[in-house]
């Protein structure tokens, strides 16, 4: 049972008089046996609201019943009575009097990046180009909705469900239920997509299922229906990004002054970390000596926004790459040339002062992508089409971007992830990690990595089920870290196992299997190798000043979109898409391609059609008939090309790539629409309705 | 849930005579509500799917008869419909997915009375007539007089739509445009069916009024030979005919503008 209003004080929970409560299990905040807090970064989010509600659909009361239909009748017979208070729903303006609900000013987190002297550099610039860009929320639309089963096995509470981070759930359960880690166990069930939506939210579902199971004294299954899942759970943070950019007469970036504002929703959850990744990616893959980035995540009475593939970077990359086209127009330069003049060369540094020297030639990537896309040939055809066709218009757009793999800054050191590899009695090995498969290919690629490192056949590699009773904490399955970071731990744990068995590092295959069998025969137990994260040498980060190596490695990409706009209906269709990226070594091309294609489709959806309509701060179009994601007919064949510069500290030379493909489509597509229509759109999703407004406003200079 | 399963049309009509049951043909508009709506699921239905006498597409001297169980897929597969009434096929192909097209019926689309229907506009542009039967009588109602308001029709609770008839006449112009929020499996934000025959122009719009509507002001202007220099010139006439609104799927302004634009280009292409 959830809050009926976005903000207010709970007066009472009213049960209708004829309600049969004999088999009904009712749980509220008083049933917690630990602090009423969903453990994450700040302790502000309650498991169940006690006296106040801060967003529509906030959980207040839990009901369970053996019969689904009886449960539905019970739901209809219970009313949460709330005295409403005026909500704060606009994250772009200061809160009104009485609207402050977090800290002094409703700012959940502030972060800054400072490099050089922006004001002086702006004063000396030939042109200063300003822009303001907005992005909307996005729903994950994973295959199965949030769901958990909870039961007790003796003294141990077991929770099994659709999730990305078993140890997040374990810690949240232990905290709010007041149980030690040995009395809680979390198991990942096969998961059909998460995209970040199953990073932090499952802790809440698990807590609710656990509370009900404990009170009912029997297993409880809690599975959301799609509508509830869409209205109540996390989405991508809406954003507002302002740019003020100083350039010289040749289009070289002299100063980037950037303001980033994210809508955090009603609780802190992961917003500080999303903001961190947002600002670190905000200045793009460009060399600029004077950069100032001011970021803040702001409280509103919306359901908390949360992790979503890209984690803040797609928002700021959209703004930056859209803005680069506007800058190019202002200095009368071709957008490709503007980017070529500013892309980071090896030896130059990013906004945080991180010197990039990874051997990747970023201007060559740009030129290759432009060539693959047929940019110059198509430009002439597009001009011809505009001359002769009454309503079809075509245009090209591109985006250059990068994405840091793994946790930001010292995050991986703090996580201290661990992987174990056990030798089994029959000579096979078992990889034990808490990283999960959700359709992205973890099981396959972990098997490949372990097979390669051990010299054993893939059939001799077992992967332990992600079950906190069986696997160590190897960190969450997020942040494009699984292959690069955890895959490397698998390699090192195998090396460790070899060392423990007295084998040299290059020993593998039959000799390794034989040594494992011998160890079993000798000791009667499995020999176990282990590895704990160690940062690559030379990686340094200062969390207080935001200076240094924000990520150990970046993937680099250039995406080019060709669109066709129907001027009758203002509808945009992407007709060609080139996705070129450098991601270190590609370990499994089929899966990598699938990740890129899926991310591009999700990015095209965000760019053009996935519009979360908010009413009272929450999603009003919470149905798949009204929240539109692309079908296979809405996307062109996505032409994926990889460049490979092996990365010394990732598994077999790999860098992360899972999030990268959602960063580029929105700016590439919107830049293409701008070129096709002669308008200057600044907002995603660029729905036909919004494009119509732009066209009706009159045509700005082509950007 | 209770479901009656009559074996003949007479039995079905007797069921409806006895109680105001919900007729169930392909079920595509009804089943979607069952998982989330206890009341809908607990309803009392009369399943028509076994009534072979309502199946199929027939032709006689007066025209074409779509039996109440004729599906979109039946029309897509019918070579003469492809030839004579191509907009039926165009509309049918844009309904949901193939699974829906093979199960959903034209008559069901008519009775469901959605203002965003895909099948209704093309039927209305072809001057379709709805054939209603009850245990005691049979009557025919022109489709453009079938709707009385948002999701309401002239069908009485004891009546069943047994067929939809199309007059036998040549249509020199037949255009169907569906503007959805994506290219497939979308609900229309704007729908347009345009036809021209010896009876004159027919301009039918969807998703811009409480029902699918004929734009009679525009039709009269076209019949009078009026020409329009630009899409915006159609707006004053359209505003007499349609009343679009803002909702979760689009805006009134967009619907009005896009209707004018697709109509203007369709007229231009037909000329």
PDB file of C-alpha atoms in Angstrom, chain B residues 2-266:
ATOM      1  CA  UNK B   2     -18.688 -16.616 -16.379  1.00  0.00           C
ATOM      2  CA  UNK B   3     -18.636 -17.434 -20.069  1.00  0.00           C
ATOM      3  CA  UNK B   4     -21.585 -18.626 -22.139  1.00  0.00           C
ATOM      4  CA  UNK B   5     -20.593 -20.665 -25.169  1.00  0.00           C
ATOM      5  CA  UNK B   6     -23.527 -20.789 -27.594  1.00  0.00           C
ATOM      6  CA  UNK B   7     -23.304 -23.064 -30.630  1.00  0.00           C
ATOM      7  CA  UNK B   8     -25.557 -20.990 -32.910  1.00  0.00           C
ATOM      8  CA  UNK B   9     -26.338 -17.344 -33.485  1.00  0.00           C
ATOM      9  CA  UNK B  10     -29.891 -17.861 -32.230  1.00  0.00           C
ATOM     10  CA  UNK B  11     -28.559 -19.264 -28.977  1.00  0.00           C
ATOM     11  CA  UNK B  12     -26.191 -16.322 -28.657  1.00  0.00           C
ATOM     12  CA  UNK B  13     -29.020 -13.844 -29.211  1.00  0.00           C
ATOM     13  CA  UNK B  14     -31.129 -15.711 -26.664  1.00  0.00           C
ATOM     14  CA  UNK B  15     -28.293 -15.337 -24.140  1.00  0.00           C
ATOM     15  CA  UNK B  16     -28.191 -11.592 -24.773  1.00  0.00           C
ATOM     16  CA  UNK B  17     -31.954 -11.409 -24.506  1.00  0.00           C
ATOM     17  CA  UNK B  18     -31.748 -12.987 -21.060  1.00  0.00           C
ATOM     18  CA  UNK B  19     -28.915 -10.868 -19.654  1.00  0.00           C
ATOM     19  CA  UNK B  20     -26.648  -7.988 -20.690  1.00  0.00           C
ATOM     20  CA  UNK B  21     -23.585 -10.130 -21.341  1.00  0.00           C
ATOM     21  CA  UNK B  22     -20.388  -8.839 -22.869  1.00  0.00           C
ATOM     22  CA  UNK B  23     -19.907 -10.286 -26.361  1.00  0.00           C
ATOM     23  CA  UNK B  24     -16.454 -11.810 -26.797  1.00  0.00           C
ATOM     24  CA  UNK B  25     -15.128 -12.326 -30.335  1.00  0.00           C
ATOM     25  CA  UNK B  26     -11.336 -12.166 -30.822  1.00  0.00           C
ATOM     26  CA  UNK B  27     -11.004 -10.876 -27.279  1.00  0.00           C
ATOM     27  CA  UNK B  28      -8.077  -8.612 -28.077  1.00  0.00           C
ATOM     28  CA  UNK B  29      -9.627  -5.522 -26.496  1.00  0.00           C
ATOM     29  CA  UNK B  30     -10.972  -7.398 -23.479  1.00  0.00           C
ATOM     30  CA  UNK B  31      -8.284  -9.802 -22.334  1.00  0.00           C
ATOM     31  CA  UNK B  32      -5.684  -7.072 -21.878  1.00  0.00           C
ATOM     32  CA  UNK B  33      -7.682  -5.690 -18.965  1.00  0.00           C
ATOM     33  CA  UNK B  34      -8.118  -8.939 -17.088  1.00  0.00           C
ATOM     34  CA  UNK B  35      -4.771  -9.158 -15.275  1.00  0.00           C
ATOM     35  CA  UNK B  36      -5.161  -5.734 -13.678  1.00  0.00           C
ATOM     36  CA  UNK B  37      -8.909  -5.287 -13.398  1.00  0.00           C
ATOM     37  CA  UNK B  38     -10.785  -7.624 -11.095  1.00  0.00           C
ATOM     38  CA  UNK B  39     -14.170  -6.315 -12.188  1.00  0.00           C
ATOM     39  CA  UNK B  40     -13.484  -6.869 -15.869  1.00  0.00           C
ATOM     40  CA  UNK B  41     -12.166 -10.316 -15.170  1.00  0.00           C
ATOM     41  CA  UNK B  42     -15.179 -11.200 -13.058  1.00  0.00           C
ATOM     42  CA  UNK B  43     -17.534 -10.238 -15.893  1.00  0.00           C
ATOM     43  CA  UNK B  44     -20.139 -12.353 -17.667  1.00  0.00           C
ATOM     44  CA  UNK B  45     -19.280 -13.023 -21.291  1.00  0.00           C
ATOM     45  CA  UNK B  46     -20.828 -14.655 -24.327  1.00  0.00           C
ATOM     46  CA  UNK B  47     -18.150 -16.256 -26.476  1.00  0.00           C
ATOM     47  CA  UNK B  48     -18.948 -15.926 -30.181  1.00  0.00           C
ATOM     48  CA  UNK B  49     -15.862 -17.670 -31.526  1.00  0.00           C
ATOM     49  CA  UNK B  50     -17.659 -20.934 -32.371  1.00  0.00           C
ATOM     50  CA  UNK B  51     -20.379 -19.254 -34.479  1.00  0.00           C
ATOM     51  CA  UNK B  52     -19.266 -20.194 -37.967  1.00  0.00           C
ATOM     52  CA  UNK B  53     -22.218 -18.345 -39.508  1.00  0.00           C
ATOM     53  CA  UNK B  54     -20.516 -15.081 -38.450  1.00  0.00           C
ATOM     54  CA  UNK B  55     -17.169 -16.032 -39.932  1.00  0.00           C
ATOM     55  CA  UNK B  56     -15.602 -14.867 -43.177  1.00  0.00           C
ATOM     56  CA  UNK B  57     -16.021 -12.276 -45.885  1.00  0.00           C
ATOM     57  CA  UNK B  58     -18.836 -12.579 -48.440  1.00  0.00           C
ATOM     58  CA  UNK B  59     -19.783 -10.729 -51.601  1.00  0.00           C
ATOM     59  CA  UNK B  60     -23.183 -10.224 -53.174  1.00  0.00           C
ATOM     60  CA  UNK B  61     -24.809  -7.751 -55.552  1.00  0.00           C
ATOM     61  CA  UNK B  62     -25.038  -5.119 -52.823  1.00  0.00           C
ATOM     62  CA  UNK B  63     -21.416  -5.252 -51.808  1.00  0.00           C
ATOM     63  CA  UNK B  64     -19.052  -6.739 -49.315  1.00  0.00           C
ATOM     64  CA  UNK B  65     -20.072  -8.285 -46.016  1.00  0.00           C
ATOM     65  CA  UNK B  66     -17.541  -8.704 -43.212  1.00  0.00           C
ATOM     66  CA  UNK B  67     -19.007 -11.274 -40.845  1.00  0.00           C
ATOM     67  CA  UNK B  68     -18.765 -10.376 -37.178  1.00  0.00           C
ATOM     68  CA  UNK B  69     -15.872 -12.825 -36.795  1.00  0.00           C
ATOM     69  CA  UNK B  70     -13.948 -11.638 -39.871  1.00  0.00           C
ATOM     70  CA  UNK B  71     -10.453 -10.791 -38.704  1.00  0.00           C
ATOM     71  CA  UNK B  72      -7.928  -8.258 -39.927  1.00  0.00           C
ATOM     72  CA  UNK B  73      -5.914 -11.180 -41.184  1.00  0.00           C
ATOM     73  CA  UNK B  74      -8.879 -12.398 -43.272  1.00  0.00           C
ATOM     74  CA  UNK B  75      -8.839  -9.029 -45.064  1.00  0.00           C
ATOM     75  CA  UNK B  76      -5.059  -9.019 -45.483  1.00  0.00           C
ATOM     76  CA  UNK B  77      -5.251 -12.447 -47.172  1.00  0.00           C
ATOM     77  CA  UNK B  78      -8.177 -11.549 -49.445  1.00  0.00           C
ATOM     78  CA  UNK B  79      -6.888 -10.673 -52.926  1.00  0.00           C
ATOM     79  CA  UNK B  80     -10.067  -8.862 -53.967  1.00  0.00           C
ATOM     80  CA  UNK B  81     -10.032  -6.688 -50.877  1.00  0.00           C
ATOM     81  CA  UNK B  82      -6.413  -5.855 -51.624  1.00  0.00           C
ATOM     82  CA  UNK B  83      -7.568  -4.831 -55.100  1.00  0.00           C
ATOM     83  CA  UNK B  84     -10.841  -3.044 -54.355  1.00  0.00           C
ATOM     84  CA  UNK B  85     -10.399  -1.738 -50.807  1.00  0.00           C
ATOM     85  CA  UNK B  86      -6.652  -1.390 -50.272  1.00  0.00           C
ATOM     86  CA  UNK B  87      -7.139   0.883 -47.269  1.00  0.00           C
ATOM     87  CA  UNK B  88      -8.714  -2.017 -45.372  1.00  0.00           C
ATOM     88  CA  UNK B  89      -5.488  -3.943 -45.825  1.00  0.00           C
ATOM     89  CA  UNK B  90      -3.335  -0.919 -44.978  1.00  0.00           C
ATOM     90  CA  UNK B  91      -5.253  -0.351 -41.773  1.00  0.00           C
ATOM     91  CA  UNK B  92      -5.322  -4.054 -40.890  1.00  0.00           C
ATOM     92  CA  UNK B  93      -1.553  -4.277 -41.185  1.00  0.00           C
ATOM     93  CA  UNK B  94      -1.132  -1.471 -38.694  1.00  0.00           C
ATOM     94  CA  UNK B  95      -3.253  -3.041 -35.980  1.00  0.00           C
ATOM     95  CA  UNK B  96      -1.076  -4.357 -33.142  1.00  0.00           C
ATOM     96  CA  UNK B  97       1.105  -7.297 -34.079  1.00  0.00           C
ATOM     97  CA  UNK B  98       0.371 -10.249 -36.349  1.00  0.00           C
ATOM     98  CA  UNK B  99      -1.023 -12.194 -33.386  1.00  0.00           C
ATOM     99  CA  UNK B 100      -3.584  -9.440 -32.826  1.00  0.00           C
ATOM    100  CA  UNK B 101      -4.309  -9.128 -36.543  1.00  0.00           C
ATOM    101  CA  UNK B 102      -5.096 -12.825 -36.760  1.00  0.00           C
ATOM    102  CA  UNK B 103      -7.460 -12.756 -33.800  1.00  0.00           C
ATOM    103  CA  UNK B 104      -8.934  -9.257 -33.712  1.00  0.00           C
ATOM    104  CA  UNK B 105     -12.149  -8.647 -35.658  1.00  0.00           C
ATOM    105  CA  UNK B 106     -13.475  -5.690 -37.633  1.00  0.00           C
ATOM    106  CA  UNK B 107     -16.783  -5.887 -35.827  1.00  0.00           C
ATOM    107  CA  UNK B 108     -15.002  -5.982 -32.474  1.00  0.00           C
ATOM    108  CA  UNK B 109     -13.105  -2.836 -33.445  1.00  0.00           C
ATOM    109  CA  UNK B 110     -16.435  -1.167 -34.266  1.00  0.00           C
ATOM    110  CA  UNK B 111     -18.117  -2.209 -31.000  1.00  0.00           C
ATOM    111  CA  UNK B 112     -15.086  -1.385 -28.837  1.00  0.00           C
ATOM    112  CA  UNK B 113     -15.749   2.229 -29.893  1.00  0.00           C
ATOM    113  CA  UNK B 114     -12.263   3.540 -29.288  1.00  0.00           C
ATOM    114  CA  UNK B 115     -11.693   6.996 -30.765  1.00  0.00           C
ATOM    115  CA  UNK B 116      -8.205   5.738 -31.664  1.00  0.00           C
ATOM    116  CA  UNK B 117      -9.431   2.695 -33.622  1.00  0.00           C
ATOM    117  CA  UNK B 118      -7.526   1.728 -36.767  1.00  0.00           C
ATOM    118  CA  UNK B 119     -10.264  -0.319 -38.436  1.00  0.00           C
ATOM    119  CA  UNK B 120     -13.175   2.069 -37.909  1.00  0.00           C
ATOM    120  CA  UNK B 121     -11.840   5.049 -39.931  1.00  0.00           C
ATOM    121  CA  UNK B 122     -11.360   3.050 -43.130  1.00  0.00           C
ATOM    122  CA  UNK B 123     -14.745   1.361 -42.756  1.00  0.00           C
ATOM    123  CA  UNK B 124     -16.398   4.736 -42.171  1.00  0.00           C
ATOM    124  CA  UNK B 125     -14.672   6.272 -45.188  1.00  0.00           C
ATOM    125  CA  UNK B 126     -16.163   3.485 -47.298  1.00  0.00           C
ATOM    126  CA  UNK B 127     -19.682   4.199 -45.934  1.00  0.00           C
ATOM    127  CA  UNK B 128     -19.885   0.987 -43.947  1.00  0.00           C
ATOM    128  CA  UNK B 129     -23.189  -0.084 -42.440  1.00  0.00           C
ATOM    129  CA  UNK B 130     -23.388  -1.947 -39.124  1.00  0.00           C
ATOM    130  CA  UNK B 131     -25.809  -4.888 -39.074  1.00  0.00           C
ATOM    131  CA  UNK B 132     -27.318  -5.467 -35.631  1.00  0.00           C
ATOM    132  CA  UNK B 133     -29.444  -8.429 -34.624  1.00  0.00           C
ATOM    133  CA  UNK B 134     -31.408  -9.278 -31.513  1.00  0.00           C
ATOM    134  CA  UNK B 135     -33.680 -12.209 -30.749  1.00  0.00           C
ATOM    135  CA  UNK B 136     -36.632 -10.197 -32.030  1.00  0.00           C
ATOM    136  CA  UNK B 137     -35.343  -8.066 -34.904  1.00  0.00           C
ATOM    137  CA  UNK B 138     -32.586  -7.030 -37.235  1.00  0.00           C
ATOM    138  CA  UNK B 139     -31.560  -3.477 -38.164  1.00  0.00           C
ATOM    139  CA  UNK B 140     -28.865  -1.658 -40.066  1.00  0.00           C
ATOM    140  CA  UNK B 141     -27.166   1.535 -38.863  1.00  0.00           C
ATOM    141  CA  UNK B 142     -24.671   3.556 -40.908  1.00  0.00           C
ATOM    142  CA  UNK B 143     -21.316   3.425 -39.133  1.00  0.00           C
ATOM    143  CA  UNK B 144     -21.152   7.222 -39.051  1.00  0.00           C
ATOM    144  CA  UNK B 145     -24.343   7.185 -36.972  1.00  0.00           C
ATOM    145  CA  UNK B 146     -23.320   4.276 -34.754  1.00  0.00           C
ATOM    146  CA  UNK B 147     -21.484   6.254 -32.081  1.00  0.00           C
ATOM    147  CA  UNK B 148     -23.268   8.449 -29.577  1.00  0.00           C
ATOM    148  CA  UNK B 149     -20.272   9.628 -27.547  1.00  0.00           C
ATOM    149  CA  UNK B 150     -16.992   8.505 -25.989  1.00  0.00           C
ATOM    150  CA  UNK B 151     -17.137   4.716 -25.963  1.00  0.00           C
ATOM    151  CA  UNK B 152     -20.919   4.679 -26.377  1.00  0.00           C
ATOM    152  CA  UNK B 153     -22.929   3.350 -29.320  1.00  0.00           C
ATOM    153  CA  UNK B 154     -26.528   2.824 -30.400  1.00  0.00           C
ATOM    154  CA  UNK B 155     -26.180  -0.910 -29.782  1.00  0.00           C
ATOM    155  CA  UNK B 156     -28.696  -2.083 -27.222  1.00  0.00           C
ATOM    156  CA  UNK B 157     -27.631  -4.609 -24.617  1.00  0.00           C
ATOM    157  CA  UNK B 158     -29.668  -7.375 -26.275  1.00  0.00           C
ATOM    158  CA  UNK B 159     -28.171  -6.701 -29.701  1.00  0.00           C
ATOM    159  CA  UNK B 160     -25.189  -8.201 -31.382  1.00  0.00           C
ATOM    160  CA  UNK B 161     -23.270  -6.762 -34.296  1.00  0.00           C
ATOM    161  CA  UNK B 162     -23.487  -9.643 -36.758  1.00  0.00           C
ATOM    162  CA  UNK B 163     -21.834  -8.023 -39.777  1.00  0.00           C
ATOM    163  CA  UNK B 164     -20.337  -4.904 -41.250  1.00  0.00           C
ATOM    164  CA  UNK B 165     -21.371  -4.200 -44.857  1.00  0.00           C
ATOM    165  CA  UNK B 166     -19.593  -2.081 -47.434  1.00  0.00           C
ATOM    166  CA  UNK B 167     -21.473  -0.775 -50.489  1.00  0.00           C
ATOM    167  CA  UNK B 168     -20.291  -1.998 -53.860  1.00  0.00           C
ATOM    168  CA  UNK B 169     -18.874   1.047 -55.572  1.00  0.00           C
ATOM    169  CA  UNK B 170     -15.602   2.229 -56.957  1.00  0.00           C
ATOM    170  CA  UNK B 171     -13.466   4.491 -54.827  1.00  0.00           C
ATOM    171  CA  UNK B 172     -11.111   6.523 -57.002  1.00  0.00           C
ATOM    172  CA  UNK B 173      -9.216   7.726 -53.947  1.00  0.00           C
ATOM    173  CA  UNK B 174      -8.374   5.615 -50.919  1.00  0.00           C
ATOM    174  CA  UNK B 175      -5.779   6.797 -48.437  1.00  0.00           C
ATOM    175  CA  UNK B 176      -5.105   5.701 -44.893  1.00  0.00           C
ATOM    176  CA  UNK B 177      -2.579   7.408 -42.647  1.00  0.00           C
ATOM    177  CA  UNK B 178      -1.897   6.323 -39.108  1.00  0.00           C
ATOM    178  CA  UNK B 179       0.353   8.532 -37.042  1.00  0.00           C
ATOM    179  CA  UNK B 180       1.473   6.466 -34.089  1.00  0.00           C
ATOM    180  CA  UNK B 181       4.171   7.088 -31.546  1.00  0.00           C
ATOM    181  CA  UNK B 182       6.276   4.453 -33.290  1.00  0.00           C
ATOM    182  CA  UNK B 183       6.178   2.478 -36.515  1.00  0.00           C
ATOM    183  CA  UNK B 184       4.507  -0.665 -35.211  1.00  0.00           C
ATOM    184  CA  UNK B 185       2.377  -1.749 -32.285  1.00  0.00           C
ATOM    185  CA  UNK B 186       1.297   1.769 -31.474  1.00  0.00           C
ATOM    186  CA  UNK B 187      -2.011   3.418 -30.695  1.00  0.00           C
ATOM    187  CA  UNK B 188      -2.899   6.175 -33.164  1.00  0.00           C
ATOM    188  CA  UNK B 189      -2.194   9.759 -32.093  1.00  0.00           C
ATOM    189  CA  UNK B 190      -3.859  10.845 -35.330  1.00  0.00           C
ATOM    190  CA  UNK B 191      -5.647   8.675 -37.874  1.00  0.00           C
ATOM    191  CA  UNK B 192      -6.952   9.665 -41.270  1.00  0.00           C
ATOM    192  CA  UNK B 193      -8.956   7.752 -43.849  1.00  0.00           C
ATOM    193  CA  UNK B 194      -9.694   9.518 -47.106  1.00  0.00           C
ATOM    194  CA  UNK B 195     -11.920   8.179 -49.885  1.00  0.00           C
ATOM    195  CA  UNK B 196     -13.619   9.563 -52.953  1.00  0.00           C
ATOM    196  CA  UNK B 197     -16.408   7.881 -54.870  1.00  0.00           C
ATOM    197  CA  UNK B 198     -19.566   8.833 -56.753  1.00  0.00           C
ATOM    198  CA  UNK B 199     -20.967   9.618 -53.309  1.00  0.00           C
ATOM    199  CA  UNK B 200     -18.353  12.337 -52.855  1.00  0.00           C
ATOM    200  CA  UNK B 201     -15.378  12.827 -50.579  1.00  0.00           C
ATOM    201  CA  UNK B 202     -15.116  11.074 -47.274  1.00  0.00           C
ATOM    202  CA  UNK B 203     -12.701  12.437 -44.678  1.00  0.00           C
ATOM    203  CA  UNK B 204     -12.608  10.410 -41.475  1.00  0.00           C
ATOM    204  CA  UNK B 205     -10.379  11.245 -38.518  1.00  0.00           C
ATOM    205  CA  UNK B 206      -9.370   9.205 -35.472  1.00  0.00           C
ATOM    206  CA  UNK B 207      -7.980  10.234 -32.078  1.00  0.00           C
ATOM    207  CA  UNK B 208      -9.169  13.828 -32.472  1.00  0.00           C
ATOM    208  CA  UNK B 209     -12.661  13.593 -30.974  1.00  0.00           C
ATOM    209  CA  UNK B 210     -14.575  11.404 -28.497  1.00  0.00           C
ATOM    210  CA  UNK B 211     -15.346   9.055 -31.386  1.00  0.00           C
ATOM    211  CA  UNK B 212     -13.935   8.373 -34.802  1.00  0.00           C
ATOM    212  CA  UNK B 213     -15.576  11.165 -36.836  1.00  0.00           C
ATOM    213  CA  UNK B 214     -16.401  12.196 -40.367  1.00  0.00           C
ATOM    214  CA  UNK B 215     -15.086  15.672 -41.091  1.00  0.00           C
ATOM    215  CA  UNK B 216     -18.198  16.887 -42.859  1.00  0.00           C
ATOM    216  CA  UNK B 217     -17.133  20.521 -43.182  1.00  0.00           C
ATOM    217  CA  UNK B 218     -13.992  19.493 -44.998  1.00  0.00           C
ATOM    218  CA  UNK B 219     -15.925  16.976 -47.101  1.00  0.00           C
ATOM    219  CA  UNK B 220     -18.390  19.676 -48.186  1.00  0.00           C
ATOM    220  CA  UNK B 221     -15.561  22.019 -49.144  1.00  0.00           C
ATOM    221  CA  UNK B 222     -13.847  19.314 -51.163  1.00  0.00           C
ATOM    222  CA  UNK B 223     -17.128  18.344 -52.824  1.00  0.00           C
ATOM    223  CA  UNK B 224     -17.596  22.014 -53.710  1.00  0.00           C
ATOM    224  CA  UNK B 225     -14.220  21.960 -55.402  1.00  0.00           C
ATOM    225  CA  UNK B 226     -12.447  24.225 -52.892  1.00  0.00           C
ATOM    226  CA  UNK B 227      -8.671  24.227 -53.103  1.00  0.00           C
ATOM    227  CA  UNK B 228      -6.274  24.777 -50.229  1.00  0.00           C
ATOM    228  CA  UNK B 229      -2.917  26.434 -50.723  1.00  0.00           C
ATOM    229  CA  UNK B 230      -1.367  25.230 -47.476  1.00  0.00           C
ATOM    230  CA  UNK B 231      -2.144  22.766 -44.678  1.00  0.00           C
ATOM    231  CA  UNK B 232      -2.948  25.621 -42.297  1.00  0.00           C
ATOM    232  CA  UNK B 233      -5.821  26.625 -44.577  1.00  0.00           C
ATOM    233  CA  UNK B 234      -7.603  23.427 -43.591  1.00  0.00           C
ATOM    234  CA  UNK B 235      -7.473  24.247 -39.883  1.00  0.00           C
ATOM    235  CA  UNK B 236     -10.551  26.515 -39.687  1.00  0.00           C
ATOM    236  CA  UNK B 237     -12.662  23.810 -41.357  1.00  0.00           C
ATOM    237  CA  UNK B 238     -11.216  20.992 -39.292  1.00  0.00           C
ATOM    238  CA  UNK B 239     -11.978  22.919 -36.121  1.00  0.00           C
ATOM    239  CA  UNK B 240     -15.649  22.637 -37.055  1.00  0.00           C
ATOM    240  CA  UNK B 241     -15.293  18.869 -37.258  1.00  0.00           C
ATOM    241  CA  UNK B 242     -12.873  17.721 -34.564  1.00  0.00           C
ATOM    242  CA  UNK B 243     -12.127  18.487 -30.908  1.00  0.00           C
ATOM    243  CA  UNK B 244      -8.688  17.114 -30.081  1.00  0.00           C
ATOM    244  CA  UNK B 245      -7.438  17.058 -26.500  1.00  0.00           C
ATOM    245  CA  UNK B 246      -4.166  16.872 -24.563  1.00  0.00           C
ATOM    246  CA  UNK B 247      -3.624  13.449 -23.046  1.00  0.00           C
ATOM    247  CA  UNK B 248      -0.831  11.044 -22.105  1.00  0.00           C
ATOM    248  CA  UNK B 249      -0.067  10.284 -25.735  1.00  0.00           C
ATOM    249  CA  UNK B 250      -0.007  13.686 -27.396  1.00  0.00           C
ATOM    250  CA  UNK B 251      -1.274  17.259 -27.411  1.00  0.00           C
ATOM    251  CA  UNK B 252      -4.366  18.863 -28.918  1.00  0.00           C
ATOM    252  CA  UNK B 253      -2.154  21.222 -30.896  1.00  0.00           C
ATOM    253  CA  UNK B 254      -0.109  18.389 -32.382  1.00  0.00           C
ATOM    254  CA  UNK B 255      -3.189  16.399 -33.306  1.00  0.00           C
ATOM    255  CA  UNK B 256      -4.825  19.340 -35.029  1.00  0.00           C
ATOM    256  CA  UNK B 257      -1.671  20.373 -36.893  1.00  0.00           C
ATOM    257  CA  UNK B 258      -0.763  16.883 -37.980  1.00  0.00           C
ATOM    258  CA  UNK B 259      -4.293  16.054 -39.081  1.00  0.00           C
ATOM    259  CA  UNK B 260      -4.272  19.169 -41.246  1.00  0.00           C
ATOM    260  CA  UNK B 261      -0.868  18.307 -42.675  1.00  0.00           C
ATOM    261  CA  UNK B 262      -1.455  14.643 -43.468  1.00  0.00           C
ATOM    262  CA  UNK B 263      -4.848  15.535 -44.916  1.00  0.00           C
ATOM    263  CA  UNK B 264      -3.428  18.328 -47.062  1.00  0.00           C
ATOM    264  CA  UNK B 265      -0.650  16.109 -48.417  1.00  0.00           C
ATOM    265  CA  UNK B 266      -3.107  13.232 -48.959  1.00  0.00           C
TER     266      UNK B 266
END
